[in-house]
Amino acid sequence: MKNPYRGSLLLALLALLLMAGADRLVSPGAAPAAASSVLLGEVDGLRLFAGETPPEGVPTLFDRETLYAGNLLYVSPDAPLPAWLPEPQTRDVRGMVHLYVPAEERVSLSEETIYALCRMVKENPLSGIRIAAGMRSPREQQALQDEAFAVYRRTMPVASAIAQAEADVPSSGCGEHQLSTAFDIRFSAAQEWGRDDPMARTADGRWLLKNAWRYGFIRRYPPDRAEVTGVKNETTHWRYVGREHAAAMHAAGFCLEEYLRALHEGGALRLLSDEGDEVWLLCRPLDQEGAFFPIPQGWSAEVSADNLGWAVCTMKGHSSR
Ligand SMILES: [Zn+2]
């Protein structure tokens, strides 16, 4: 007797085989065939994915000191920098690259940040802006808050003046200007005051909004993310995080908080570019020893703590997929 289910079983098998084959045909060498792969964003030739399985590699331990020297530290009044962290090495921007990068006097940043600014200025002279307010020592930061308090104290009760000063100027150790990678932009060109966003009021500002990610810079507190960052009055504050992190954030339109949340939740993100670059961004909990990351043979890796109990590793190399 003929089995009535045989035909449909064969059809189902055929459909399964076709689906498996189609998966390979649709994206050869691109996203791996992970059922849970999610495209988080796509822009300017970049694509950021979550939910994929990273390549295997040799487990490598990075200690806390190494991780805390990275470029992805999150700093806020809720997440102050640890007291044991040494003050970062900085150089005076004017002293190092006088007349090349337009900067105000006494602006200190890490060498890596200054080199990235140089690369950026090579393509766009940025003659209409100045780099200002780089790294501040804890004492300089406190002095700024004290100044703000003195101004508010003239018109407010003490408690309100303290609260207002703390809202305007983070306490020592609680703000990004304690890092060697953050700075403010000031404008020297005439501004088009009709625009709401201060960064969009000059041609250089608009160029930065569109292109700064290519050199590793992020606008740290975008006005449309004030709810997420909790910071409203730092619309011209920028920060160097390295090209891979900046590109990943740009691809998905993430601010730093959103990016770190995606890393904490996903554990691994994969960034692809139209030029054929493939970057893995891995996230692991940080313990007393540090954090392990599986680095495939021959791949390059850069690491950073995020100051929220996690470590992040950027891996670049050649995928066998
Ligand atoms: Zn700032």
Short mmCIF file of C-alpha atoms and ligand atoms in Angstrom, two decimals:
data_model
loop_
_atom_site.label_atom_id
_atom_site.label_comp_id
_atom_site.label_asym_id
_atom_site.label_seq_id
_atom_site.Cartn_x
_atom_site.Cartn_y
_atom_site.Cartn_z
CA MET A 1 0.00 0.00 0.00
CA LYS A 2 1.31 3.43 -0.92
CA ASN A 3 2.30 5.58 2.07
CA PRO A 4 0.19 8.79 1.79
CA TYR A 5 2.76 10.77 3.85
CA ARG A 6 5.78 9.83 1.73
CA GLY A 7 5.21 12.54 -0.86
CA SER A 8 4.82 15.35 1.65
CA LEU A 9 7.79 14.08 3.70
CA LEU A 10 9.97 14.23 0.59
CA LEU A 11 8.72 17.71 -0.18
CA ALA A 12 9.47 18.87 3.36
CA LEU A 13 12.99 17.41 3.14
CA LEU A 14 13.53 19.12 -0.21
CA ALA A 15 12.35 22.45 1.24
CA LEU A 16 14.74 22.08 4.19
CA LEU A 17 17.65 21.35 1.85
CA LEU A 18 16.78 24.35 -0.31
CA MET A 19 16.56 26.61 2.75
CA ALA A 20 19.96 25.48 3.98
CA GLY A 21 21.44 26.05 0.53
CA ALA A 22 19.75 29.43 0.14
CA ASP A 23 21.27 30.57 3.43
CA ARG A 24 24.69 30.04 1.93
CA LEU A 25 23.77 31.55 -1.42
CA VAL A 26 22.29 34.77 -0.04
CA SER A 27 25.37 35.97 1.77
CA PRO A 28 28.55 34.15 0.77
CA GLY A 29 31.30 34.99 3.23
CA ALA A 30 29.17 37.62 4.95
CA ALA A 31 26.96 36.95 7.96
CA PRO A 32 27.40 33.39 9.22
CA ALA A 33 24.37 31.12 9.15
CA ALA A 34 23.35 31.82 12.73
CA ALA A 35 19.59 31.69 13.15
CA SER A 36 19.71 34.48 15.74
CA SER A 37 21.84 36.91 13.71
CA VAL A 38 20.38 40.41 13.97
CA LEU A 39 21.39 43.42 11.88
CA LEU A 40 21.62 46.27 14.39
CA GLY A 41 22.34 48.94 11.80
CA GLU A 42 23.67 49.71 8.34
CA VAL A 43 25.07 53.03 7.13
CA ASP A 44 28.03 54.43 5.14
CA GLY A 45 29.15 50.96 4.03
CA LEU A 46 29.12 49.57 7.60
CA ARG A 47 26.95 46.77 8.99
CA LEU A 48 26.75 45.81 12.66
CA PHE A 49 25.41 42.40 13.68
CA ALA A 50 24.50 40.81 17.02
CA GLY A 51 23.68 37.21 17.90
CA GLU A 52 26.52 35.55 15.97
CA THR A 53 29.11 33.10 17.27
CA PRO A 54 32.62 34.59 17.37
CA PRO A 55 35.58 32.65 15.92
CA GLU A 56 37.48 30.33 18.27
CA GLY A 57 40.88 31.32 19.56
CA VAL A 58 43.49 30.96 22.27
CA PRO A 59 42.11 32.16 25.64
CA THR A 60 44.29 35.13 26.56
CA LEU A 61 44.23 36.91 29.93
CA PHE A 62 44.32 40.72 30.07
CA ASP A 63 44.89 42.15 33.54
CA ARG A 64 42.92 45.01 35.09
CA GLU A 65 45.68 47.60 34.63
CA THR A 66 45.88 46.84 30.90
CA LEU A 67 42.10 46.92 30.57
CA TYR A 68 41.78 50.20 32.47
CA ALA A 69 44.33 51.80 30.12
CA GLY A 70 41.88 51.28 27.23
CA ASN A 71 39.76 53.86 25.42
CA LEU A 72 36.26 52.69 26.32
CA LEU A 73 35.96 53.66 29.99
CA TYR A 74 32.52 54.91 30.96
CA VAL A 75 32.65 57.72 33.51
CA SER A 76 29.72 59.44 35.19
CA PRO A 77 28.59 60.43 38.70
CA ASP A 78 27.13 56.88 38.94
CA ALA A 79 30.39 55.30 37.74
CA PRO A 80 33.37 57.29 39.03
CA LEU A 81 36.88 56.23 38.03
CA PRO A 82 38.50 53.89 40.59
CA ALA A 83 40.78 55.63 43.07
CA TRP A 84 43.73 53.31 42.22
CA LEU A 85 43.77 54.43 38.58
CA PRO A 86 46.92 56.46 37.84
CA GLU A 87 46.51 59.82 36.11
CA PRO A 88 46.90 59.14 32.37
CA GLN A 89 49.94 60.26 30.40
CA THR A 90 49.13 63.30 28.30
CA ARG A 91 50.81 65.80 25.97
CA ASP A 92 49.99 69.43 25.41
CA VAL A 93 48.26 69.64 22.00
CA ARG A 94 49.86 72.97 21.07
CA GLY A 95 53.28 71.89 22.27
CA MET A 96 53.11 68.69 20.25
CA VAL A 97 51.47 69.77 16.99
CA HIS A 98 51.60 73.55 17.08
CA LEU A 99 49.53 75.22 14.31
CA TYR A 100 48.57 71.85 12.85
CA VAL A 101 45.60 71.04 15.06
CA PRO A 102 43.83 74.27 16.09
CA ALA A 103 43.75 74.12 19.89
CA GLU A 104 43.46 76.54 22.78
CA GLU A 105 46.28 76.93 25.26
CA ARG A 106 46.89 74.20 27.83
CA VAL A 107 44.83 71.43 26.26
CA SER A 108 46.23 68.04 27.29
CA LEU A 109 45.28 64.79 25.57
CA SER A 110 46.76 61.34 25.09
CA GLU A 111 49.25 60.99 22.23
CA GLU A 112 46.90 58.52 20.53
CA THR A 113 44.10 61.10 20.60
CA ILE A 114 46.38 63.85 19.24
CA TYR A 115 47.60 61.59 16.40
CA ALA A 116 43.99 60.79 15.51
CA LEU A 117 43.21 64.54 15.45
CA CYS A 118 46.18 65.03 13.11
CA ARG A 119 44.91 62.35 10.73
CA MET A 120 41.50 64.00 10.72
CA VAL A 121 42.86 67.51 10.14
CA LYS A 122 44.88 66.25 7.17
CA GLU A 123 41.62 65.62 5.32
CA ASN A 124 39.69 68.57 6.64
CA PRO A 125 41.61 71.59 8.01
CA LEU A 126 38.94 72.40 10.65
CA SER A 127 39.94 76.05 10.52
CA GLY A 128 36.56 77.11 11.93
CA ILE A 129 36.90 75.32 15.27
CA ARG A 130 39.33 74.96 18.17
CA ILE A 131 40.01 72.01 20.44
CA ALA A 132 39.44 73.10 24.05
CA ALA A 133 39.25 71.69 27.57
CA GLY A 134 41.10 68.40 27.30
CA MET A 135 42.14 66.42 30.36
CA ARG A 136 41.75 68.08 33.73
CA SER A 137 43.48 66.96 36.90
CA PRO A 138 41.12 66.05 39.77
CA ARG A 139 42.05 69.36 41.41
CA GLU A 140 41.24 71.39 38.27
CA GLN A 141 37.91 69.59 37.98
CA GLN A 142 37.05 70.37 41.61
CA ALA A 143 38.04 74.03 41.15
CA LEU A 144 35.62 74.29 38.21
CA GLN A 145 32.78 72.88 40.30
CA ASP A 146 33.63 75.27 43.14
CA GLU A 147 33.48 78.18 40.67
CA ALA A 148 30.05 77.08 39.45
CA PHE A 149 28.87 76.76 43.06
CA ALA A 150 30.08 80.30 43.88
CA VAL A 151 28.08 81.68 40.92
CA TYR A 152 24.87 79.83 41.86
CA ARG A 153 25.31 80.64 45.57
CA ARG A 154 24.71 84.34 44.80
CA THR A 155 21.11 83.65 43.87
CA MET A 156 20.26 80.30 45.53
CA PRO A 157 20.22 78.54 48.91
CA VAL A 158 23.33 76.43 49.58
CA ALA A 159 21.69 73.04 48.91
CA SER A 160 20.26 74.17 45.56
CA ALA A 161 23.56 75.79 44.57
CA ILE A 162 25.43 72.54 45.32
CA ALA A 163 22.93 70.47 43.31
CA GLN A 164 23.06 72.88 40.37
CA ALA A 165 26.88 73.05 40.38
CA GLU A 166 27.09 69.24 40.47
CA ALA A 167 24.63 69.00 37.58
CA ASP A 168 26.70 71.44 35.49
CA VAL A 169 30.20 70.25 36.39
CA PRO A 170 30.77 66.63 37.46
CA SER A 171 32.70 66.09 40.69
CA SER A 172 36.34 65.06 40.55
CA GLY A 173 36.65 61.55 39.07
CA CYS A 174 33.06 61.54 37.80
CA GLY A 175 33.43 63.28 34.45
CA GLU A 176 35.00 62.50 31.08
CA HIS A 177 37.50 65.36 31.32
CA GLN A 178 39.39 63.18 33.77
CA LEU A 179 40.16 60.92 30.80
CA SER A 180 42.92 61.81 28.36
CA THR A 181 40.67 61.29 25.35
CA ALA A 182 37.86 63.84 25.82
CA PHE A 183 37.71 67.46 24.69
CA ASP A 184 35.28 70.23 23.85
CA ILE A 185 34.92 72.01 20.52
CA ARG A 186 34.80 75.80 20.39
CA PHE A 187 33.92 77.72 17.26
CA SER A 188 36.09 80.39 15.68
CA ALA A 189 34.08 80.74 12.45
CA ALA A 190 30.86 82.75 12.31
CA GLN A 191 27.99 80.58 13.48
CA GLU A 192 24.62 80.17 11.78
CA TRP A 193 22.50 80.86 14.82
CA GLY A 194 19.28 79.69 13.18
CA ARG A 195 20.24 76.08 13.87
CA ASP A 196 19.29 74.47 17.19
CA ASP A 197 22.27 72.14 17.39
CA PRO A 198 25.49 74.06 18.16
CA MET A 199 27.57 71.46 16.27
CA ALA A 200 25.57 72.12 13.10
CA ARG A 201 26.17 75.87 13.07
CA THR A 202 29.44 75.81 11.11
CA ALA A 203 30.62 73.87 8.07
CA ASP A 204 33.40 72.23 10.16
CA GLY A 205 30.91 71.20 12.83
CA ARG A 206 28.69 69.57 10.22
CA TRP A 207 31.71 67.84 8.71
CA LEU A 208 32.60 66.42 12.14
CA LEU A 209 29.07 65.13 12.72
CA LYS A 210 29.28 63.26 9.40
CA ASN A 211 32.90 62.10 9.38
CA ALA A 212 34.59 62.15 12.81
CA TRP A 213 33.76 58.45 13.37
CA ARG A 214 36.17 57.56 10.54
CA TYR A 215 39.03 58.76 12.78
CA GLY A 216 37.79 57.18 16.00
CA PHE A 217 35.85 60.08 17.50
CA ILE A 218 32.33 60.08 18.90
CA ARG A 219 30.05 62.89 19.90
CA ARG A 220 29.61 61.82 23.46
CA TYR A 221 26.33 63.49 24.41
CA PRO A 222 24.13 63.95 21.31
CA PRO A 223 21.19 66.28 22.05
CA ASP A 224 18.68 63.65 20.90
CA ARG A 225 20.09 61.17 23.46
CA ALA A 226 20.00 63.42 26.52
CA GLU A 227 17.46 61.06 28.12
CA VAL A 228 19.90 58.15 27.77
CA THR A 229 23.13 59.93 28.69
CA GLY A 230 21.60 62.17 31.35
CA VAL A 231 23.77 65.05 30.04
CA LYS A 232 22.21 68.03 28.28
CA ASN A 233 24.82 70.77 28.47
CA GLU A 234 27.76 69.08 26.70
CA THR A 235 26.58 69.19 23.10
CA THR A 236 30.06 70.09 21.79
CA HIS A 237 31.91 67.46 23.85
CA TRP A 238 33.77 64.81 21.84
CA ARG A 239 35.81 61.80 22.70
CA TYR A 240 38.29 59.43 21.09
CA VAL A 241 37.33 55.75 21.44
CA GLY A 242 39.28 54.26 18.50
CA ARG A 243 38.10 53.66 14.96
CA GLU A 244 36.43 50.26 15.50
CA HIS A 245 34.24 51.34 18.40
CA ALA A 246 33.39 54.65 16.71
CA ALA A 247 32.46 52.82 13.48
CA ALA A 248 30.31 50.27 15.34
CA MET A 249 28.45 53.04 17.18
CA HIS A 250 28.02 54.96 13.92
CA ALA A 251 26.69 51.85 12.12
CA ALA A 252 23.88 51.39 14.63
CA GLY A 253 23.40 55.05 15.60
CA PHE A 254 24.30 54.20 19.21
CA CYS A 255 25.53 56.61 21.85
CA LEU A 256 28.10 55.11 24.25
CA GLU A 257 25.47 53.98 26.77
CA GLU A 258 23.47 52.16 24.08
CA TYR A 259 26.61 50.59 22.62
CA LEU A 260 27.76 49.26 26.01
CA ARG A 261 24.28 47.90 26.70
CA ALA A 262 24.32 46.04 23.36
CA LEU A 263 27.75 44.59 24.24
CA HIS A 264 26.67 43.55 27.76
CA GLU A 265 23.51 41.90 26.44
CA GLY A 266 24.93 40.35 23.27
CA GLY A 267 28.43 39.36 24.42
CA ALA A 268 29.66 39.71 20.84
CA LEU A 269 29.03 42.10 17.95
CA ARG A 270 30.38 41.78 14.43
CA LEU A 271 31.20 44.78 12.27
CA LEU A 272 31.61 44.45 8.51
CA SER A 273 32.64 47.18 6.08
CA ASP A 274 32.26 47.42 2.32
CA GLU A 275 36.08 47.46 2.08
CA GLY A 276 36.03 43.88 3.39
CA ASP A 277 37.14 44.61 6.96
CA GLU A 278 35.76 42.29 9.61
CA VAL A 279 35.91 43.26 13.28
CA TRP A 280 34.62 41.33 16.28
CA LEU A 281 33.73 43.19 19.46
CA LEU A 282 33.61 40.82 22.41
CA CYS A 283 32.41 41.62 25.92
CA ARG A 284 33.15 39.59 29.07
CA PRO A 285 32.65 40.22 32.80
CA LEU A 286 35.73 41.63 34.48
CA ASP A 287 36.91 39.94 37.68
CA GLN A 288 39.80 40.64 40.08
CA GLU A 289 42.31 38.96 37.75
CA GLY A 290 41.08 40.66 34.60
CA ALA A 291 39.29 39.07 31.66
CA PHE A 292 39.97 36.28 29.16
CA PHE A 293 39.35 36.71 25.44
CA PRO A 294 39.78 34.00 22.78
CA ILE A 295 42.15 35.56 20.24
CA PRO A 296 42.44 33.57 16.99
CA GLN A 297 45.99 32.94 15.73
CA GLY A 298 47.33 35.90 13.75
CA TRP A 299 44.51 38.27 14.72
CA SER A 300 45.17 41.64 16.34
CA ALA A 301 43.38 42.57 19.56
CA GLU A 302 42.79 45.73 21.56
CA VAL A 303 41.14 45.72 24.97
CA SER A 304 39.48 48.09 27.38
CA ALA A 305 37.52 47.92 30.58
CA ASP A 306 34.26 49.85 30.52
CA ASN A 307 34.32 50.80 34.23
CA LEU A 308 30.91 49.09 34.65
CA GLY A 309 32.28 45.65 35.51
CA TRP A 310 32.94 44.49 31.95
CA ALA A 311 35.86 44.25 29.54
CA VAL A 312 35.64 44.70 25.78
CA CYS A 313 37.99 43.27 23.16
CA THR A 314 38.27 44.44 19.56
CA MET A 315 39.58 41.64 17.29
CA LYS A 316 40.57 42.07 13.67
CA GLY A 317 41.77 39.41 11.30
CA HIS A 318 40.89 37.01 8.56
CA SER A 319 37.84 34.87 9.04
CA SER A 320 37.94 31.34 7.64
CA ARG A 321 34.25 31.60 6.96
ZN ZN B 1 33.36 68.49 27.80
#
